[in-house]
CSV table of C-alpha atoms in Angstrom, one decimal:
chain,number,residue,atom,x,y,z
A,537,UNK,CA,132.0,85.7,111.1
A,538,UNK,CA,128.7,84.1,110.0
A,539,UNK,CA,126.4,83.3,112.9
A,540,UNK,CA,125.7,79.7,113.8
A,541,UNK,CA,122.4,78.4,112.5
A,542,UNK,CA,119.5,77.0,114.4
A,543,UNK,CA,116.4,75.2,113.2
A,544,UNK,CA,113.0,76.8,113.7
A,545,UNK,CA,109.6,75.2,113.0
A,546,UNK,CA,106.1,76.5,112.6
A,547,UNK,CA,102.8,75.6,111.1
A,548,UNK,CA,101.2,77.9,108.6
A,549,UNK,CA,98.1,77.2,106.5
A,550,UNK,CA,98.2,73.6,105.2
A,551,UNK,CA,101.9,73.1,105.9
A,552,UNK,CA,104.4,72.6,108.8
A,553,UNK,CA,107.4,74.7,107.9
A,554,UNK,CA,111.0,74.5,109.0
A,555,UNK,CA,114.2,76.5,108.3
A,556,UNK,CA,117.8,76.7,109.4
A,557,UNK,CA,118.4,80.4,110.2
A,558,UNK,CA,120.7,82.4,112.5
A,559,UNK,CA,117.9,84.0,114.4
A,560,UNK,CA,114.1,84.0,115.0
A,561,UNK,CA,113.9,87.3,113.1
A,562,UNK,CA,115.6,85.7,110.0
A,563,UNK,CA,113.2,82.7,110.2
A,564,UNK,CA,110.2,85.0,110.4
A,565,UNK,CA,111.4,87.0,107.3
A,566,UNK,CA,112.0,83.7,105.4
A,567,UNK,CA,108.5,82.5,106.3
A,568,UNK,CA,107.0,85.9,105.2
A,569,UNK,CA,105.4,86.3,108.6
A,570,UNK,CA,103.9,89.7,109.3
A,571,UNK,CA,103.8,89.1,113.1
A,572,UNK,CA,106.0,87.4,115.7
A,573,UNK,CA,104.9,83.8,115.5
A,574,UNK,CA,107.3,82.9,118.4
A,575,UNK,CA,105.6,85.3,120.8
A,576,UNK,CA,102.2,83.9,119.6
A,577,UNK,CA,103.4,80.3,120.4
A,578,UNK,CA,103.0,79.1,116.9
A,579,UNK,CA,106.7,78.8,116.1
A,580,UNK,CA,109.6,77.3,118.1
A,581,UNK,CA,113.2,76.2,117.9
A,582,UNK,CA,113.5,72.4,117.4
A,583,UNK,CA,116.3,70.0,118.0
A,584,UNK,CA,114.7,67.0,116.3
A,585,UNK,CA,117.7,65.5,114.5
A,586,UNK,CA,115.7,64.6,111.4
A,587,UNK,CA,114.4,68.1,111.0
A,588,UNK,CA,117.7,69.7,111.9
A,589,UNK,CA,119.5,67.5,109.3
A,590,UNK,CA,117.0,68.4,106.6
A,591,UNK,CA,117.2,72.1,107.2
A,592,UNK,CA,121.0,72.1,107.6
A,593,UNK,CA,121.3,70.4,104.3
A,594,UNK,CA,119.5,73.4,102.7
A,595,UNK,CA,120.2,76.4,105.0
A,596,UNK,CA,117.9,79.4,104.5
A,597,UNK,CA,115.4,77.3,102.4
A,598,UNK,CA,111.9,77.0,103.7
A,599,UNK,CA,111.1,73.3,103.9
A,600,UNK,CA,107.5,72.0,104.2
A,601,UNK,CA,105.4,69.0,104.9
A,602,UNK,CA,101.7,68.5,105.2
A,603,UNK,CA,100.4,70.0,108.4
A,604,UNK,CA,100.1,67.5,111.3
A,605,UNK,CA,102.1,64.8,109.5
A,606,UNK,CA,105.4,63.1,110.6
A,607,UNK,CA,106.8,63.0,107.1
A,608,UNK,CA,110.1,64.5,106.0
A,609,UNK,CA,110.4,68.2,105.3
A,610,UNK,CA,111.0,69.0,101.7
A,611,UNK,CA,111.2,72.1,99.4
A,612,UNK,CA,108.0,70.9,97.7
A,613,UNK,CA,105.3,69.3,99.7
A,614,UNK,CA,101.9,68.0,98.7
A,615,UNK,CA,98.7,69.2,100.4
A,616,UNK,CA,97.6,67.2,103.4
A,617,UNK,CA,95.1,64.4,102.4
A,618,UNK,CA,92.9,65.1,105.4
A,619,UNK,CA,91.9,68.7,105.8
A,620,UNK,CA,88.8,68.1,108.0
A,621,UNK,CA,88.8,70.4,111.0
A,622,UNK,CA,91.9,72.3,109.8
A,623,UNK,CA,91.4,76.0,109.5
A,624,UNK,CA,93.9,77.3,106.9
A,625,UNK,CA,93.1,80.9,107.7
A,626,UNK,CA,95.0,80.8,111.0
A,627,UNK,CA,98.5,79.6,111.8
A,628,UNK,CA,98.2,76.4,113.9
A,629,UNK,CA,100.3,75.7,116.9
A,630,UNK,CA,103.3,73.5,116.4
A,631,UNK,CA,101.9,70.1,117.2
A,632,UNK,CA,103.1,68.7,120.5
A,633,UNK,CA,103.7,65.0,120.8
A,634,UNK,CA,102.3,63.0,123.6
A,635,UNK,CA,105.7,61.8,124.7
A,636,UNK,CA,108.3,64.3,123.6
A,637,UNK,CA,111.6,62.8,123.0
A,638,UNK,CA,114.8,64.3,124.3
A,639,UNK,CA,117.2,64.5,121.5
A,640,UNK,CA,120.9,64.5,122.1
A,641,UNK,CA,122.5,67.8,121.3
A,642,UNK,CA,123.9,68.0,117.7
A,643,UNK,CA,127.6,67.7,117.6
A,644,UNK,CA,129.1,71.1,116.8
A,645,UNK,CA,131.5,71.2,113.9
A,646,UNK,CA,132.9,74.7,113.2
A,647,UNK,CA,133.7,73.9,109.6
A,648,UNK,CA,130.2,72.5,109.0
A,649,UNK,CA,128.6,75.4,110.9
A,650,UNK,CA,130.5,78.0,108.9
A,651,UNK,CA,129.6,76.2,105.6
A,652,UNK,CA,125.9,76.1,106.6
A,653,UNK,CA,126.0,79.8,107.7
A,654,UNK,CA,127.5,80.8,104.4
A,655,UNK,CA,124.9,78.8,102.5
A,656,UNK,CA,122.2,80.6,104.5
A,657,UNK,CA,123.7,83.9,103.5
A,658,UNK,CA,123.7,82.9,99.9
A,659,UNK,CA,120.1,81.7,100.0
A,660,UNK,CA,119.1,84.9,101.8
A,661,UNK,CA,120.9,87.0,99.1
A,662,UNK,CA,119.1,85.0,96.5
A,663,UNK,CA,115.7,85.5,98.2
A,664,UNK,CA,116.4,89.2,98.6
A,665,UNK,CA,117.4,89.4,94.9
A,666,UNK,CA,114.1,87.7,93.9
A,667,UNK,CA,112.2,90.0,96.1
A,668,UNK,CA,113.8,93.0,94.5
A,669,UNK,CA,113.1,91.6,91.1
A,670,UNK,CA,109.4,91.1,92.0
A,671,UNK,CA,109.2,94.6,93.4
A,672,UNK,CA,110.9,96.0,90.3
A,673,UNK,CA,108.4,94.1,88.1
A,674,UNK,CA,105.5,95.4,90.2
A,675,UNK,CA,106.8,98.9,89.9
A,676,UNK,CA,107.2,98.5,86.1
A,677,UNK,CA,103.7,97.2,85.9
A,678,UNK,CA,102.4,100.1,88.0
A,679,UNK,CA,104.2,102.6,85.7
A,680,UNK,CA,102.8,100.8,82.6
A,681,UNK,CA,99.2,101.0,84.1
A,682,UNK,CA,99.7,104.7,85.0
A,683,UNK,CA,100.8,105.4,81.4
A,684,UNK,CA,97.8,103.6,80.0
A,685,UNK,CA,95.5,105.5,82.3
A,686,UNK,CA,97.1,108.8,81.5
A,687,UNK,CA,96.8,108.1,77.8
A,688,UNK,CA,93.1,107.2,78.2
A,689,UNK,CA,92.5,110.3,80.4
A,690,UNK,CA,94.2,112.5,77.8
A,691,UNK,CA,92.1,111.1,75.0
A,692,UNK,CA,88.9,111.6,77.1
A,693,UNK,CA,90.0,115.2,77.9
A,694,UNK,CA,90.7,115.9,74.3
A,695,UNK,CA,87.3,114.5,73.1
A,696,UNK,CA,85.6,116.5,75.9
A,697,UNK,CA,87.2,119.7,74.7
A,698,UNK,CA,86.3,119.0,71.1
A,699,UNK,CA,82.7,118.3,72.1
A,700,UNK,CA,82.5,121.5,74.2
A,701,UNK,CA,83.9,123.5,71.3
A,702,UNK,CA,81.3,122.1,68.9
A,703,UNK,CA,78.5,122.7,71.4
A,704,UNK,CA,79.8,126.3,71.9
A,705,UNK,CA,79.9,126.9,68.1
A,706,UNK,CA,76.4,125.5,67.7
A,707,UNK,CA,75.1,127.7,70.5
A,708,UNK,CA,76.7,130.7,68.8
A,709,UNK,CA,75.1,129.7,65.5
A,710,UNK,CA,71.7,129.3,67.2
A,711,UNK,CA,72.0,132.7,68.9
A,712,UNK,CA,72.8,134.3,65.5
A,713,UNK,CA,69.9,132.5,63.9
A,714,UNK,CA,67.6,133.7,66.7
A,715,UNK,CA,68.8,137.2,66.2
A,716,UNK,CA,68.2,137.0,62.4
A,717,UNK,CA,64.8,135.5,63.0
A,718,UNK,CA,63.9,138.3,65.4
A,719,UNK,CA,65.1,140.9,63.0
A,720,UNK,CA,63.1,139.3,60.2
A,721,UNK,CA,60.0,139.2,62.4
A,722,UNK,CA,60.4,143.0,63.2
A,723,UNK,CA,60.9,143.8,59.5
A,724,UNK,CA,57.8,141.7,58.6
A,725,UNK,CA,55.7,143.4,61.2
A,726,UNK,CA,56.6,146.8,59.8
A,727,UNK,CA,56.1,145.8,56.2
A,728,UNK,CA,52.8,144.1,57.1
A,729,UNK,CA,51.5,147.2,58.9
A,730,UNK,CA,52.4,149.4,55.9
A,731,UNK,CA,50.7,147.0,53.4
A,732,UNK,CA,47.6,146.7,55.7
A,733,UNK,CA,47.3,150.5,55.7
A,734,UNK,CA,47.6,150.6,51.9
A,735,UNK,CA,45.0,147.9,51.6
A,736,UNK,CA,42.5,149.8,53.9
A,737,UNK,CA,43.0,153.0,51.9
A,738,UNK,CA,42.4,151.2,48.6
A,739,UNK,CA,39.1,149.8,49.9
A,740,UNK,CA,37.8,153.2,51.1
């Protein structure tokens, strides 16, 4: 049987966020939090009837409003108009009101609760599906990049082998030329010595 939903609220970046979820863990996963915001005191369960009504109308959907405002929570919220003094790098504590109101407990309706819980499960399944698609797309892009890199590396390796082969051939040709030049120099020295001797004898 689906678990009964509760409404959780936090403040992250430029937005207050709220969600109807069956547990704190589920809320943290939906918020994409990488730490326990509840233990840090920056997230809490709320019984504010307006927030509860908004989240229960869209179970599992993260609703937002500009941080520090008292406006309604919506799927799409505009940035706050006054960002002075707000540090978007750190999650802010859920703003406490000077005179907290005690809200009457929400009337429990098993049929409504089951419907909301099932809606949450559908939204969670949709979110998980989107996450899997994104992961698959990232994996596909990673494989594409690896193929491009491998192709470029193969082309570089081939060009290097061709270059090294040509250099080796040129060095072999140079060695052969050096050997021929040395042989020619030796032949010339012998011939020159012989001709010099003949010239001296002719002058005597």
